[in-house]
């Protein structure tokens, strides 16, 4: 009996060692995998989304839209279109992104009431996306090349990484801490901190679902800690590898949306 107990202890110790030995230790490698899992599932994709915006007094607004995304290469340049359908004051608004790896992304917003295509400057990427707590940069993803990463700790479920912006003048925060799921490599919690070390803004993933073999965020929430206001984002009808043609990702689609891809 004593021998069996020792054997069980040895087996458990070896299992623990194997698990630890398999952990990644390079923060940049983890972030690369997280970026791939978050923004580059399949070659293209579409989804319908709804944002619920809640202010500090509990008043709610809703935004409903469809997202189309096509990768030029994995972890490379990417085309994104966001078509707003509700409510009526944003209906017909279109957000277009040409995501770039080696330079600033190109972003445009089409405002149908003015029939105006407005270019969003690089300096505005961390401003509110159509009144939500999500920023323009949150929609297309922050370029990992803009930050330095340090692995703070590893436990059974998460890699915890600190990200320090290379140019503090380009952002409203001092640093952020991201918890990356070890199995899916999806960032499940991101907390932004100011220069006094106070948490200013948080992103939480509330629900994921496996779709066509890709673990997909279906419900997330961004909270502004200064007043408790927040925005929730919910997705449905998510599809991958739908065969989106390259020519729909153009300025023409801002005024003439490709309706066959928006159902």
Short mmCIF file of C-alpha atoms in Angstrom, two decimals:
data_model
loop_
_atom_site.label_atom_id
_atom_site.label_comp_id
_atom_site.label_asym_id
_atom_site.label_seq_id
_atom_site.Cartn_x
_atom_site.Cartn_y
_atom_site.Cartn_z
CA UNK A 1 0.00 0.00 0.00
CA UNK A 2 2.86 2.35 0.88
CA UNK A 3 4.51 1.53 -2.48
CA UNK A 4 1.26 2.33 -4.33
CA UNK A 5 0.97 5.68 -2.55
CA UNK A 6 4.53 6.62 -3.48
CA UNK A 7 3.87 5.57 -7.08
CA UNK A 8 0.75 7.75 -7.25
CA UNK A 9 2.70 10.72 -5.86
CA UNK A 10 5.42 10.16 -8.46
CA UNK A 11 2.89 9.95 -11.31
CA UNK A 12 1.15 13.14 -10.16
CA UNK A 13 4.49 14.93 -9.87
CA UNK A 14 5.51 13.85 -13.36
CA UNK A 15 2.14 14.95 -14.77
CA UNK A 16 2.57 18.34 -13.18
CA UNK A 17 6.09 18.62 -14.56
CA UNK A 18 4.98 17.70 -18.08
CA UNK A 19 2.22 20.33 -17.93
CA UNK A 20 4.66 23.01 -16.78
CA UNK A 21 7.28 21.94 -19.33
CA UNK A 22 4.73 22.40 -22.10
CA UNK A 23 3.98 26.00 -21.15
CA UNK A 24 5.21 28.77 -23.41
CA UNK A 25 7.70 31.19 -21.88
CA UNK A 26 8.11 33.78 -24.64
CA UNK A 27 5.59 36.62 -24.28
CA UNK A 28 5.86 37.63 -27.95
CA UNK A 29 5.08 34.08 -29.07
CA UNK A 30 1.99 33.99 -26.86
CA UNK A 31 0.79 37.37 -28.17
CA UNK A 32 1.31 36.23 -31.76
CA UNK A 33 -0.88 33.19 -31.13
CA UNK A 34 -3.45 35.38 -29.35
CA UNK A 35 -3.56 37.80 -32.29
CA UNK A 36 -4.05 34.89 -34.70
CA UNK A 37 -6.87 33.41 -32.60
CA UNK A 38 -8.62 36.75 -32.09
CA UNK A 39 -8.54 38.28 -35.56
CA UNK A 40 -7.49 35.72 -38.18
CA UNK A 41 -9.81 32.72 -37.86
CA UNK A 42 -10.20 31.13 -41.32
CA UNK A 43 -9.54 33.09 -44.52
CA UNK A 44 -12.62 35.29 -44.21
CA UNK A 45 -15.78 35.59 -42.17
CA UNK A 46 -19.04 37.37 -41.53
CA UNK A 47 -21.13 38.01 -38.44
CA UNK A 48 -24.10 39.97 -37.23
CA UNK A 49 -23.51 41.98 -34.09
CA UNK A 50 -25.35 44.08 -31.56
CA UNK A 51 -23.91 46.58 -29.11
CA UNK A 52 -25.77 47.65 -25.99
CA UNK A 53 -24.34 50.94 -24.70
CA UNK A 54 -25.14 51.77 -21.06
CA UNK A 55 -24.21 55.15 -19.59
CA UNK A 56 -23.46 56.01 -15.96
CA UNK A 57 -27.16 56.66 -15.27
CA UNK A 58 -28.23 53.30 -16.72
CA UNK A 59 -29.65 54.71 -19.96
CA UNK A 60 -29.30 52.30 -22.88
CA UNK A 61 -28.65 52.67 -26.59
CA UNK A 62 -28.38 49.94 -29.20
CA UNK A 63 -26.30 49.56 -32.36
CA UNK A 64 -26.83 46.69 -34.79
CA UNK A 65 -24.48 45.87 -37.66
CA UNK A 66 -22.89 43.25 -39.89
CA UNK A 67 -19.14 42.67 -40.10
CA UNK A 68 -17.35 41.31 -43.16
CA UNK A 69 -13.65 40.43 -42.88
CA UNK A 70 -11.11 39.02 -45.33
CA UNK A 71 -7.45 38.23 -44.67
CA UNK A 72 -4.81 38.96 -47.24
CA UNK A 73 -2.43 36.73 -45.27
CA UNK A 74 -2.46 35.24 -41.76
CA UNK A 75 -1.14 37.82 -39.29
CA UNK A 76 -0.85 40.19 -42.25
CA UNK A 77 -2.96 42.83 -43.90
CA UNK A 78 -6.71 42.53 -43.65
CA UNK A 79 -9.88 44.12 -45.04
CA UNK A 80 -12.87 44.87 -42.79
CA UNK A 81 -16.30 46.38 -43.47
CA UNK A 82 -18.93 47.16 -40.84
CA UNK A 83 -22.47 47.97 -42.06
CA UNK A 84 -24.90 49.54 -39.56
CA UNK A 85 -28.60 48.69 -39.85
CA UNK A 86 -30.14 49.94 -36.56
CA UNK A 87 -31.22 52.28 -35.08
CA UNK A 88 -32.40 54.67 -37.76
CA UNK A 89 -29.96 57.45 -36.82
CA UNK A 90 -26.97 55.24 -37.78
CA UNK A 91 -28.65 53.14 -40.48
CA UNK A 92 -26.51 53.12 -43.62
CA UNK A 93 -23.35 54.16 -41.79
CA UNK A 94 -20.35 52.09 -42.92
CA UNK A 95 -16.96 51.66 -41.29
CA UNK A 96 -14.12 50.48 -43.52
CA UNK A 97 -10.65 49.36 -42.42
CA UNK A 98 -7.57 48.35 -44.36
CA UNK A 99 -5.57 46.78 -41.56
CA UNK A 100 -1.80 46.98 -42.04
CA UNK A 101 1.05 45.31 -40.21
CA UNK A 102 3.98 47.58 -41.08
CA UNK A 103 2.20 50.96 -40.90
CA UNK A 104 -0.91 52.65 -39.50
CA UNK A 105 -4.24 51.16 -40.54
CA UNK A 106 -6.40 53.09 -43.00
CA UNK A 107 -9.90 53.78 -41.62
CA UNK A 108 -12.94 55.50 -43.13
CA UNK A 109 -16.46 56.19 -41.91
CA UNK A 110 -19.29 56.77 -44.38
CA UNK A 111 -22.04 59.08 -43.08
CA UNK A 112 -25.12 58.65 -45.29
CA UNK A 113 -26.99 61.74 -44.02
CA UNK A 114 -24.17 63.89 -45.39
CA UNK A 115 -23.15 61.50 -48.16
CA UNK A 116 -19.66 61.96 -46.75
CA UNK A 117 -16.70 59.58 -46.50
CA UNK A 118 -14.70 60.69 -43.50
CA UNK A 119 -11.15 59.47 -43.06
CA UNK A 120 -10.28 58.56 -39.48
CA UNK A 121 -6.78 59.68 -38.63
CA UNK A 122 -4.30 57.47 -36.80
CA UNK A 123 -4.59 59.80 -33.82
CA UNK A 124 -8.34 59.08 -33.54
CA UNK A 125 -8.06 55.28 -33.44
CA UNK A 126 -8.47 55.28 -29.66
CA UNK A 127 -11.70 57.26 -29.66
CA UNK A 128 -15.27 56.02 -29.32
CA UNK A 129 -16.63 53.80 -32.07
CA UNK A 130 -20.10 55.23 -32.89
CA UNK A 131 -20.73 56.25 -29.28
CA UNK A 132 -19.71 52.92 -27.71
CA UNK A 133 -17.03 52.16 -25.13
CA UNK A 134 -15.29 50.14 -27.84
CA UNK A 135 -12.69 52.19 -29.68
CA UNK A 136 -12.02 52.12 -33.42
CA UNK A 137 -8.83 50.22 -32.64
CA UNK A 138 -10.76 47.60 -30.65
CA UNK A 139 -12.76 46.65 -33.73
CA UNK A 140 -9.81 45.87 -35.98
CA UNK A 141 -7.30 45.02 -33.23
CA UNK A 142 -4.27 46.77 -31.83
CA UNK A 143 -1.03 46.14 -33.71
CA UNK A 144 1.29 44.08 -31.43
CA UNK A 145 4.28 45.96 -32.87
CA UNK A 146 3.15 49.03 -30.89
CA UNK A 147 3.83 47.40 -27.51
CA UNK A 148 6.53 45.62 -25.53
CA UNK A 149 5.37 42.45 -23.79
CA UNK A 150 6.44 40.75 -20.56
CA UNK A 151 5.15 37.41 -19.27
CA UNK A 152 4.18 38.05 -15.63
CA UNK A 153 2.92 34.61 -14.64
CA UNK A 154 1.52 31.31 -15.85
CA UNK A 155 -1.07 29.20 -14.06
CA UNK A 156 -3.21 26.20 -15.03
CA UNK A 157 -5.55 28.28 -17.20
CA UNK A 158 -3.94 31.54 -18.28
CA UNK A 159 -0.82 33.33 -19.42
CA UNK A 160 -0.78 36.77 -17.79
CA UNK A 161 1.11 39.33 -19.86
CA UNK A 162 1.93 42.99 -19.33
CA UNK A 163 1.93 45.24 -22.40
CA UNK A 164 3.80 48.54 -22.33
CA UNK A 165 3.19 50.96 -25.22
CA UNK A 166 6.35 52.02 -27.04
CA UNK A 167 4.88 55.49 -27.55
CA UNK A 168 2.94 56.63 -24.47
CA UNK A 169 1.97 59.85 -26.24
CA UNK A 170 -0.16 57.87 -28.70
CA UNK A 171 -2.46 56.30 -26.09
CA UNK A 172 -4.60 57.29 -23.10
CA UNK A 173 -3.26 54.50 -20.82
CA UNK A 174 0.07 53.62 -19.23
CA UNK A 175 -0.02 49.85 -19.72
CA UNK A 176 -2.44 46.94 -19.88
CA UNK A 177 -2.56 43.42 -18.48
CA UNK A 178 -3.99 40.63 -20.62
CA UNK A 179 -5.04 37.13 -19.55
CA UNK A 180 -4.66 34.70 -22.45
CA UNK A 181 -6.46 31.34 -22.31
CA UNK A 182 -3.83 28.61 -22.54
CA UNK A 183 -6.03 26.29 -24.58
CA UNK A 184 -7.59 28.66 -27.11
CA UNK A 185 -5.11 31.57 -26.93
CA UNK A 186 -8.03 34.00 -26.81
CA UNK A 187 -7.48 37.02 -24.54
CA UNK A 188 -10.25 36.59 -21.96
CA UNK A 189 -9.60 39.69 -19.86
CA UNK A 190 -7.75 42.91 -20.67
CA UNK A 191 -7.30 45.59 -18.00
CA UNK A 192 -5.96 49.05 -18.85
CA UNK A 193 -4.16 51.12 -16.20
CA UNK A 194 -3.31 54.81 -15.94
CA UNK A 195 0.04 56.26 -14.88
CA UNK A 196 -1.02 56.06 -11.19
CA UNK A 197 -1.60 52.33 -11.52
CA UNK A 198 -5.38 52.71 -11.33
CA UNK A 199 -7.54 50.48 -13.50
CA UNK A 200 -9.28 52.69 -16.07
CA UNK A 201 -10.90 50.35 -18.58
CA UNK A 202 -11.52 46.60 -18.87
CA UNK A 203 -12.49 44.15 -21.58
CA UNK A 204 -14.09 40.85 -20.56
CA UNK A 205 -15.03 37.90 -22.76
CA UNK A 206 -18.32 36.58 -21.35
CA UNK A 207 -19.06 33.76 -23.77
CA UNK A 208 -17.29 31.76 -26.47
CA UNK A 209 -18.51 29.11 -28.88
CA UNK A 210 -16.81 26.65 -31.22
CA UNK A 211 -17.85 27.44 -34.81
CA UNK A 212 -16.37 25.47 -37.70
CA UNK A 213 -13.47 24.47 -35.46
CA UNK A 214 -12.67 28.04 -34.35
CA UNK A 215 -13.26 29.18 -30.78
CA UNK A 216 -15.20 32.39 -31.30
CA UNK A 217 -16.06 35.26 -28.96
CA UNK A 218 -19.85 35.55 -28.88
CA UNK A 219 -20.33 38.02 -26.03
CA UNK A 220 -17.93 40.59 -24.60
CA UNK A 221 -18.08 43.69 -22.43
CA UNK A 222 -16.01 46.84 -22.04
CA UNK A 223 -16.33 48.80 -18.79
CA UNK A 224 -15.24 52.37 -18.07
CA UNK A 225 -14.25 52.28 -14.40
CA UNK A 226 -14.43 56.03 -13.79
CA UNK A 227 -18.23 55.98 -13.89
CA UNK A 228 -19.25 52.33 -14.30
CA UNK A 229 -20.63 52.82 -17.80
CA UNK A 230 -20.15 49.96 -20.26
CA UNK A 231 -20.87 48.46 -23.66
CA UNK A 232 -21.74 44.84 -24.36
CA UNK A 233 -21.11 43.26 -27.75
CA UNK A 234 -23.06 40.18 -28.83
CA UNK A 235 -22.55 38.18 -32.03
CA UNK A 236 -24.77 35.77 -33.94
CA UNK A 237 -24.87 34.06 -37.33
CA UNK A 238 -21.07 33.83 -37.38
CA UNK A 239 -19.72 32.20 -40.55
CA UNK A 240 -16.21 31.37 -41.73
CA UNK A 241 -14.70 30.75 -45.17
CA UNK A 242 -17.74 32.15 -46.96
CA UNK A 243 -15.77 33.17 -50.07
CA UNK A 244 -15.99 36.94 -49.85
CA UNK A 245 -14.74 38.51 -53.11
CA UNK A 246 -11.91 41.02 -52.94
CA UNK A 247 -13.78 43.68 -54.90
CA UNK A 248 -16.40 44.31 -52.21
CA UNK A 249 -13.71 45.76 -49.95
CA UNK A 250 -13.59 49.08 -51.72
CA UNK A 251 -14.90 52.62 -51.42
CA UNK A 252 -17.77 51.69 -53.73
CA UNK A 253 -19.25 49.47 -51.02
CA UNK A 254 -19.58 52.42 -48.66
CA UNK A 255 -22.38 53.91 -50.75
CA UNK A 256 -23.53 50.66 -52.36
CA UNK A 257 -23.37 47.84 -49.78
CA UNK A 258 -23.02 44.27 -51.14
CA UNK A 259 -26.50 43.16 -50.03
CA UNK A 260 -25.99 39.53 -51.00
CA UNK A 261 -23.33 39.24 -48.25
CA UNK A 262 -25.28 41.02 -45.52
CA UNK A 263 -28.12 38.53 -44.89
#
